[in-house]
Short mmCIF file of C-alpha atoms in Angstrom, two decimals:
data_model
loop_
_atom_site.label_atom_id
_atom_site.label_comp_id
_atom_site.label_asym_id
_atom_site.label_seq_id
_atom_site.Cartn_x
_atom_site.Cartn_y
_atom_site.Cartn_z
CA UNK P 1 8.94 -3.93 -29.26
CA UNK P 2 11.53 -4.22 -31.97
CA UNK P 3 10.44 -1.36 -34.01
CA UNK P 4 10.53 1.07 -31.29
CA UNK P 5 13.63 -0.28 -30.02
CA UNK P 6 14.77 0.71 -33.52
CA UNK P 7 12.82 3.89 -33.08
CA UNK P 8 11.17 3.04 -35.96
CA UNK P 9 8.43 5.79 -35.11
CA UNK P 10 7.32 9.35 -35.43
CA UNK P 11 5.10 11.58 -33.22
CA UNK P 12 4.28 15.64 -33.34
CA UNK P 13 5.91 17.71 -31.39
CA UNK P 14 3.12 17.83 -28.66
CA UNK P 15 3.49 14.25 -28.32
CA UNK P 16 7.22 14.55 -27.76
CA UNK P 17 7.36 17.34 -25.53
CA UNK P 18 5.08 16.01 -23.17
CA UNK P 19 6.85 12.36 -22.79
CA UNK P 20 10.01 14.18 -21.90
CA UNK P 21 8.34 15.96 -19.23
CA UNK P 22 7.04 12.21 -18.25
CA UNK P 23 10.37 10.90 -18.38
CA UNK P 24 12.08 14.18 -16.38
CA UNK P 25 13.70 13.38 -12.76
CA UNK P 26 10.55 15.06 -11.37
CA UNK P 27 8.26 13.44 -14.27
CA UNK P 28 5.81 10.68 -13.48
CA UNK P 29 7.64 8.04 -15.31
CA UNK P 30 10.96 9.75 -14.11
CA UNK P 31 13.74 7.64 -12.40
CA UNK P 32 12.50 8.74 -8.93
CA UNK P 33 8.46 8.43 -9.06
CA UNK P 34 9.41 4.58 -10.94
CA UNK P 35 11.30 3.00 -8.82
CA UNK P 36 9.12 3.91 -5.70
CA UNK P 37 6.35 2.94 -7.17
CA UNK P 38 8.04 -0.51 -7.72
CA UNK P 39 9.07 -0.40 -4.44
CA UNK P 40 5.82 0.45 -2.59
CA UNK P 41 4.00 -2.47 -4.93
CA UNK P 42 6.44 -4.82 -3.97
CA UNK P 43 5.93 -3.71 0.03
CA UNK P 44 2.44 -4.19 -0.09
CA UNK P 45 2.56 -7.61 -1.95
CA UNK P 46 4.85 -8.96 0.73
CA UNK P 47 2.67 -6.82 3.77
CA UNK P 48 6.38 -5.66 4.62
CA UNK P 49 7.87 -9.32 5.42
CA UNK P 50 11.60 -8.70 4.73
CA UNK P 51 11.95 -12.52 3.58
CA UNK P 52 9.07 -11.69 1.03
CA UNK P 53 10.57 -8.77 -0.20
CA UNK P 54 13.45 -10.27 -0.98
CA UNK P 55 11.81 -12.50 -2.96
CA UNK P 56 10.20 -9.36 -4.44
CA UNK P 57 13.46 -8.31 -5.83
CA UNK P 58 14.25 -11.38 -7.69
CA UNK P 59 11.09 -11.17 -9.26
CA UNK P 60 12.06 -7.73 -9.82
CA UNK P 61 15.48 -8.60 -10.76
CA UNK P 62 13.83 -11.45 -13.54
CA UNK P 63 11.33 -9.15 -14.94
CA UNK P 64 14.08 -6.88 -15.92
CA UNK P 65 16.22 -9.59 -17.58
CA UNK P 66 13.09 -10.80 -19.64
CA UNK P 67 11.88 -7.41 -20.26
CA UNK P 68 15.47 -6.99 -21.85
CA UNK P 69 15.28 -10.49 -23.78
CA UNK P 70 11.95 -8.75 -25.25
CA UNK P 71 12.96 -5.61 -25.98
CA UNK P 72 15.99 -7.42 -28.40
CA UNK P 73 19.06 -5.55 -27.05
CA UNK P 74 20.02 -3.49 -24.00
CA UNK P 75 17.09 -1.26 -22.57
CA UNK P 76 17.39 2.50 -22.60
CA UNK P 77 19.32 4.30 -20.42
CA UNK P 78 16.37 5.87 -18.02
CA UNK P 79 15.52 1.75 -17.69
CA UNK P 80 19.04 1.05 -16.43
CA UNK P 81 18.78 4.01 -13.85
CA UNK P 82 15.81 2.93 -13.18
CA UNK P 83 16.73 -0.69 -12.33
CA UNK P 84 19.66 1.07 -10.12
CA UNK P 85 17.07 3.58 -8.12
CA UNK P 86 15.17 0.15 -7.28
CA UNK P 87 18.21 -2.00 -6.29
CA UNK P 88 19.31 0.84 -3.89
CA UNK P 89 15.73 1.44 -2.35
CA UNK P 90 15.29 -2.50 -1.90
CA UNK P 91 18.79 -2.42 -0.10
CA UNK P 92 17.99 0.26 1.96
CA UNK P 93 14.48 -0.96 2.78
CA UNK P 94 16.70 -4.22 4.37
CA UNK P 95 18.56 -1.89 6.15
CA UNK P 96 15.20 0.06 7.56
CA UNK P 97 14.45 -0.84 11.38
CA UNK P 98 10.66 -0.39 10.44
#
């Protein structure tokens, strides 16, 4: 994890072009498409018991801080939004009547 944290890498321009389309706000890894996937995991792991969820987002919540540890420094900025986009959706799924 180190060396790409570095960016200790190269890849062709194919290569590049189509992880920034990933990694776009409409991209499958994007911001968006992430953190509901996160979200709709951690729903169906806890069968939509708000007590379970919530212990869905610390788990959440630690797998970011040890993901960090790994990763040797701060994660990238799409990471961070990332983290943010699932905070908000977990707060507003507490919120949700449903």
């Amino acid at each position: 994890w180190k060396a790409l944290a570095k960016g200790d890498f190269t890849v062709d321009a194919d290569t590049a072009a189509q992880a920034k389309a990933d990694i776009a706000d409409d991209g499958y890894w994007g911001i968006e498409q992430t953190s509901q996937r996160i979200l709709d995991f951690a729903e169906a792991l806890s069968g939509g018991d708000k007590d379970k969820m919530n212990d869905m987002l610390e788990a959440f919540k630690k797998g970011f801080k040890q993901a960090t540890k790994s990763w040797g420094k701060d994660l990238p900025d799409i990471s961070q939004k990332t983290y943010d986009s699932v905070i908000k959706k977990f707060e507003d799924y507490g919120k949700d009547d449903n």
